[in-house]
Coordinates of C-alpha atoms in Angstrom, one line a residue:
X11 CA 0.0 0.0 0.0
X12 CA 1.0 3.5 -1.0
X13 CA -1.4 5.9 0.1
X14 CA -1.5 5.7 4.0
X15 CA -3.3 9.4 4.3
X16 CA -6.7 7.8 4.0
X17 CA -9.4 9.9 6.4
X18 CA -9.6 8.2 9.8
X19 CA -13.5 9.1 10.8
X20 CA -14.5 7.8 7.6
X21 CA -12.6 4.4 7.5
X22 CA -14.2 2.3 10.1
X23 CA -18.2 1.3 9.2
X24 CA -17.7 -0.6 5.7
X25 CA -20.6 -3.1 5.5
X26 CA -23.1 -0.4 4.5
X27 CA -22.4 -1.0 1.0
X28 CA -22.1 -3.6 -1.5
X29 CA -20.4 -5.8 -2.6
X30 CA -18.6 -6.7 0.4
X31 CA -14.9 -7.0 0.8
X32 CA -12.7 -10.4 0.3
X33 CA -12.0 -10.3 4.0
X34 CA -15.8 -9.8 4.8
X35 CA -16.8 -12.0 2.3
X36 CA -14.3 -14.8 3.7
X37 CA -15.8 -14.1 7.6
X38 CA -19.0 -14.3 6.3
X39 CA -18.3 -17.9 4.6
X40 CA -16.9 -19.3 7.8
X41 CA -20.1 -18.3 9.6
X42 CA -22.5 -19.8 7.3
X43 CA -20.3 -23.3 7.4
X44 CA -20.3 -22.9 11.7
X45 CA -24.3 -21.9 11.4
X46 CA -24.8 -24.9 9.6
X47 CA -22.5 -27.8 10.8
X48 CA -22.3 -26.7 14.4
X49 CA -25.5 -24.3 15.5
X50 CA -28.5 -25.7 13.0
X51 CA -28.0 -29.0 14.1
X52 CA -28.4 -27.8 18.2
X53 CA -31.5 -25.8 17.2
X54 CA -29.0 -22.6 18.4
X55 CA -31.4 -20.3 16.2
X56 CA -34.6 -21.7 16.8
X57 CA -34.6 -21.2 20.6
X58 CA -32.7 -19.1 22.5
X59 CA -34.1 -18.2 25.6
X60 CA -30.9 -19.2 27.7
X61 CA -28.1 -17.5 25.6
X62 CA -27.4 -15.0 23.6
X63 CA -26.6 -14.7 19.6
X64 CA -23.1 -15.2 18.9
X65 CA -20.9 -12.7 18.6
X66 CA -19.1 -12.6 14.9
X67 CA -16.9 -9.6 14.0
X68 CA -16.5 -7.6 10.7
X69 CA -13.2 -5.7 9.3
X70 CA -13.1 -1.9 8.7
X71 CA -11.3 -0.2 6.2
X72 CA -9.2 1.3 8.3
X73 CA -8.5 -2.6 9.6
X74 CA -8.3 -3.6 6.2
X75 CA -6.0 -0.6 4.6
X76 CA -3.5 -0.7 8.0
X77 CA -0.1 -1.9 7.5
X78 CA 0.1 -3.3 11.2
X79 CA -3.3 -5.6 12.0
X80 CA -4.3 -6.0 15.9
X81 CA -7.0 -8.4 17.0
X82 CA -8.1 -7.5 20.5
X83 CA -9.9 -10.8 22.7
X84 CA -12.2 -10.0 25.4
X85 CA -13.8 -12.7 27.4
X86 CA -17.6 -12.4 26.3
X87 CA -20.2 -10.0 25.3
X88 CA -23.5 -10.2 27.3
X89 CA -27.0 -9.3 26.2
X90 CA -24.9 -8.8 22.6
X91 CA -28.3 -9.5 20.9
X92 CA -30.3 -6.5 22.3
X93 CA -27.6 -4.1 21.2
X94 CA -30.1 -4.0 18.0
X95 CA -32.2 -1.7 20.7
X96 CA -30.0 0.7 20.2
X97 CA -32.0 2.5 17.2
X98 CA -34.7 3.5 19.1
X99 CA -37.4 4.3 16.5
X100 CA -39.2 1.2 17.3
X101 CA -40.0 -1.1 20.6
X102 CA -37.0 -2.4 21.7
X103 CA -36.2 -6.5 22.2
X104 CA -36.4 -7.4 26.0
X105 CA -32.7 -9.2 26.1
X106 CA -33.7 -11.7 28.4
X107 CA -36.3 -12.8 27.0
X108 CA -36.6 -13.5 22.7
X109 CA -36.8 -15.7 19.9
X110 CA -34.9 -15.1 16.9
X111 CA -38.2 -14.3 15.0
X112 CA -38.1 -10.5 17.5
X113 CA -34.4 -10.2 15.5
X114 CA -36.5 -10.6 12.1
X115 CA -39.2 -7.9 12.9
X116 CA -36.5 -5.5 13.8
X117 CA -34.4 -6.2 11.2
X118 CA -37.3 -5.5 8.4
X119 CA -37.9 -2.2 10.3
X120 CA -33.9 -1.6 9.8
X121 CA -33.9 -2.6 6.4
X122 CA -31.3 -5.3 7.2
X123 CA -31.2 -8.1 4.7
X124 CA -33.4 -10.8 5.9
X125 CA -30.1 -13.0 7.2
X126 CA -29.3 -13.2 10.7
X127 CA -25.6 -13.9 9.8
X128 CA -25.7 -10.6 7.3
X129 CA -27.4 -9.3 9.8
X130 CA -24.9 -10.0 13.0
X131 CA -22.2 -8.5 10.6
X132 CA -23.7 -5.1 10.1
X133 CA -24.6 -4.8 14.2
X134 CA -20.9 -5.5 14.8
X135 CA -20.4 -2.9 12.1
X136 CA -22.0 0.0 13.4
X137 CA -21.7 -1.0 17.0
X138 CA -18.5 -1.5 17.3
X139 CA -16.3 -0.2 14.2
X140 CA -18.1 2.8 13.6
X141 CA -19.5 3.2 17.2
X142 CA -16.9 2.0 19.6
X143 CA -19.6 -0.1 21.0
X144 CA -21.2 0.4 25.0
X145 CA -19.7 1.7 28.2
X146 CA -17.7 -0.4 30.2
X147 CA -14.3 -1.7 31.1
X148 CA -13.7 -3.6 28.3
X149 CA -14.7 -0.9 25.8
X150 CA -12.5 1.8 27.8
X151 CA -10.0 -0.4 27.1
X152 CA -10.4 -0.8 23.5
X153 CA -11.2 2.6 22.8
X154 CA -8.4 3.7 24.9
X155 CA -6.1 1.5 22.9
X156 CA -7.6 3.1 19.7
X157 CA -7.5 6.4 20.1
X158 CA -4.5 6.3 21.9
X159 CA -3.0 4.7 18.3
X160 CA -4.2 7.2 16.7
X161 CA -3.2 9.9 18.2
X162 CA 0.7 8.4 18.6
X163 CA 0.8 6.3 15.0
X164 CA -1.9 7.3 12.6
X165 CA -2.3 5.5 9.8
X166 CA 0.1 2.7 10.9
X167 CA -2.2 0.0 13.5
X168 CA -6.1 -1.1 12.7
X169 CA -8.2 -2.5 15.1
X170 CA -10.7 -5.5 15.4
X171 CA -12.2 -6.9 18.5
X172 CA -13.2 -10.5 19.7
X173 CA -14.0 -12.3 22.0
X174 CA -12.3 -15.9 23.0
X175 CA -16.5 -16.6 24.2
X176 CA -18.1 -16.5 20.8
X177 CA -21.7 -16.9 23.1
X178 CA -22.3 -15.4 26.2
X179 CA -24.9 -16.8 28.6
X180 CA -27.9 -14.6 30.5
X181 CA -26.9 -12.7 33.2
X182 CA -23.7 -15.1 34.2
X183 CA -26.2 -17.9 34.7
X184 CA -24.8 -21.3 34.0
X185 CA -27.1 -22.9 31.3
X186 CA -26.0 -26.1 30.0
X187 CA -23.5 -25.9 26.9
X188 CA -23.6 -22.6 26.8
X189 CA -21.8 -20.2 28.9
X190 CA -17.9 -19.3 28.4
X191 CA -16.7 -22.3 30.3
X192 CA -19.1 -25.0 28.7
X193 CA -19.2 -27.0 25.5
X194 CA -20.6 -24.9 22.7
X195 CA -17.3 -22.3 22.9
X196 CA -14.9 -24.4 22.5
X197 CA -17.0 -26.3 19.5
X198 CA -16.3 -22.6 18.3
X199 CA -12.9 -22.6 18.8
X200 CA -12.2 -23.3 15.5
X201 CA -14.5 -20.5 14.2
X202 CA -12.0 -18.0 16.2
X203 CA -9.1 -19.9 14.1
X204 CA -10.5 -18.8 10.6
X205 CA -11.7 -15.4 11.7
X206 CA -7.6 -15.0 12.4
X207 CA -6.4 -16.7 9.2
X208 CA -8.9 -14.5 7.2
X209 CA -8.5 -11.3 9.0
X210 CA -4.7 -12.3 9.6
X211 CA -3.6 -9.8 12.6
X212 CA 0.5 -8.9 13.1
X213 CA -0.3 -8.6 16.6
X214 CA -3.4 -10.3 19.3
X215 CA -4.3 -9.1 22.5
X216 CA -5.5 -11.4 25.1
X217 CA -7.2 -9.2 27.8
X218 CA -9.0 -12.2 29.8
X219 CA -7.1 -11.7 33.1
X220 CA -6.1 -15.2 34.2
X221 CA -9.2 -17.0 34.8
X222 CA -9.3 -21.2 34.4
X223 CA -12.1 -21.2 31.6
X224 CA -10.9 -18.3 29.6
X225 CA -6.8 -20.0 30.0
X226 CA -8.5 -23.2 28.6
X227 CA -10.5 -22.0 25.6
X228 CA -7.2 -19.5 24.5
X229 CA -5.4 -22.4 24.7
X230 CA -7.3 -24.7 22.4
X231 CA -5.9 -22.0 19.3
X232 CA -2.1 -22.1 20.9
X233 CA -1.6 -23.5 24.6
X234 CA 1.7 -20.7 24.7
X235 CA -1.3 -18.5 25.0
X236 CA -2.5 -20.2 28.2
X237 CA 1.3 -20.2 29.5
X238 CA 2.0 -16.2 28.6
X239 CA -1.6 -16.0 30.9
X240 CA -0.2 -18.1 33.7
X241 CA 2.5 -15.0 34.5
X242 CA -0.5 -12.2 35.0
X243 CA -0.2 -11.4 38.8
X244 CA -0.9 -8.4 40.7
X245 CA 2.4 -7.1 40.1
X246 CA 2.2 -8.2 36.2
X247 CA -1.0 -7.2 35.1
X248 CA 0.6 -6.8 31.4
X249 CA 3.0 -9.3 29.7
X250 CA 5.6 -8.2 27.3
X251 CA 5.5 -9.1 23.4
X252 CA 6.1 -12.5 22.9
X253 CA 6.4 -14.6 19.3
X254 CA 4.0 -17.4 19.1
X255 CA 2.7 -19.2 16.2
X256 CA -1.0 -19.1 15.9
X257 CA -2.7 -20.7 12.6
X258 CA 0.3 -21.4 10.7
X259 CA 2.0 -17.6 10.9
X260 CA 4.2 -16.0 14.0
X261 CA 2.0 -13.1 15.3
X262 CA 3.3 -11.0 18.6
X263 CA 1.0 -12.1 21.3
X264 CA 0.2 -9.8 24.8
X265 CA -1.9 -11.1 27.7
X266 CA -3.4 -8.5 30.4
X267 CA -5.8 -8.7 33.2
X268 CA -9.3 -8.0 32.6
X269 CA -9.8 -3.9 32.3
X270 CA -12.8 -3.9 35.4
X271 CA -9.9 -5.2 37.1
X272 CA -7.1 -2.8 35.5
X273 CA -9.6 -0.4 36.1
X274 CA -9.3 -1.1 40.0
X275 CA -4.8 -0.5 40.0
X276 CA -3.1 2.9 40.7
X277 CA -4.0 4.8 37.2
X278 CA -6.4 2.4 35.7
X279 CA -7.0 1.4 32.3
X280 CA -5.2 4.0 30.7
X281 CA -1.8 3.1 32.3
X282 CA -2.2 -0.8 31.0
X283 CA -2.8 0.6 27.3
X284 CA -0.2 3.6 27.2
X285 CA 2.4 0.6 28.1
X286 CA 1.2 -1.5 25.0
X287 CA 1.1 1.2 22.6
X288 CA 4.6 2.1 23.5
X289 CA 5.7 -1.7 23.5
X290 CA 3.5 -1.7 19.7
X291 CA 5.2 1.5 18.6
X292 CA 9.2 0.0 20.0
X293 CA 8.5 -3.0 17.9
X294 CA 8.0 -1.8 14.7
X295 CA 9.8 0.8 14.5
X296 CA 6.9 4.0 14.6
X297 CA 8.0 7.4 16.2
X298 CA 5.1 10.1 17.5
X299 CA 4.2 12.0 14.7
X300 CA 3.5 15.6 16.0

């Protein structure tokens, strides 16, 4: 790539308009081969009353165009399916409480396409590239990490967040097969594989803190994952870069605690993500651009 002075605010929503990008395109194949090997054959989208849709990302251009890729992994998203409240011109979903035929009314009063996969897509989309998604730890975090990025590197590091939990459960009730420590996740594990061999980051960022369940689905994709979380402590809340080879390719790997917990040390969340973007910026090389 060439041109690097793209505009920032206009680069992140990209799913608003057809046709779709190869990496888009590729996510969106590896969700229709999970929806129907793994989730049609549960009844995942007839019934849902326990759980919550799964959570599947979508690149931005500014992901897309940026020399230096990061994929950022929270644990899960709760009550991700209601987030299609947010437009408030029409009665909002209860999140506790639906059936995926509530998702089809208010996507025909959205003008989404009439596919819940299309449909997931374009909610990560606005939420989250264009958006920056809700308030909360985890999104102070990322937005933190962003901006930050931005303001040190422009043009250089792209963002995309996931989560190692691809389906939450209801208010951290434990409903069989379903919440981040049970058996539907890790059936998804391979899902998380493809998203990172189609949307291929330089760098991942494991902020799970250093709890069992989240340690043993991270370390289904590469179990040096699970060892770099081993050494988060209270006095090591952030690991340094380390080299580990995750589908096939060496990416730089960085394991932190949670943010609600970063959130609770001397200069919160902001003092975990200043220290990566300076490790980010050492490693390849990028001064502060004034």
């Amino acid at each position: 790539m060439t041109d690097m002075r793209y505009t920032i605010d206009s680069e992140y929503a990209h799913l608003q308009t057809y046709p779709w990008s190869g990496m888009n395109n590729g996510l969106y194949g590896i969700y229709k081969k999970y929806k129907n090997d793994v989730l049609d054959p549960t009844n995942f989208f007839t019934s849902h009353y326990d759980y919550e849709l799964p959570y599947l990302i979508a690149a931005s251009k500014n992901y897309e165009k940026a020399p230096y890729k990061i994929m950022v992994v929270g644990q899960e998203t709760m009550s991700w399916g209601g987030e299609f409240s947010h437009n408030n011109n029409y009665s909002p979903i209860n999140p506790w409480n639906f059936e995926v035929e509530d998702y089809n009314v208010i996507l025909r009063n959205l003008k989404y396409p009439n596919d819940i996969l299309q449909a997931l897509m374009l909610l990560y989309d606005e939420r989250v590239n264009k958006e920056w998604g809700l308030g909360g730890h985890l999104w102070q975090f990322y937005i933190n990490l962003r901006s930050g990025l931005e303001k040190q590197a422009p043009y250089k590091f792209g963002l995309i967040h996931n989560n190692i939990a691809k389906i939450a459960n209801k208010a951290g009730d434990k409903v069989d097969g379903v919440g981040s420590n049970y058996s539907i996740n890790e059936s998804l594990i391979g899902m998380i594989k493809d998203e990172i061999t189609i949307t291929d980051p330089n760098i991942i960022i494991c902020c799970l803190g250093n709890h069992n369940h989240y340690q043993k689905l991270v370390s289904f994709i590469n179990p040096n994952i699970g060892e770099l979380v081993r050494t988060l402590s209270a006095s090591n809340v952030v690991t340094d870069l380390s080299e580990i080879e995750i589908c096939n390719k060496s990416r730089k790997v960085i394991c932190c605690y949670h943010p609600r917990y970063l959130n609770s040390k001397k200069g919160g969340i902001k003092t975990t993500t200043d220290k990566i973007i300076s490790m980010l910026r050492k490693a390849y090389n990028v001064s502060i651009i004034p």
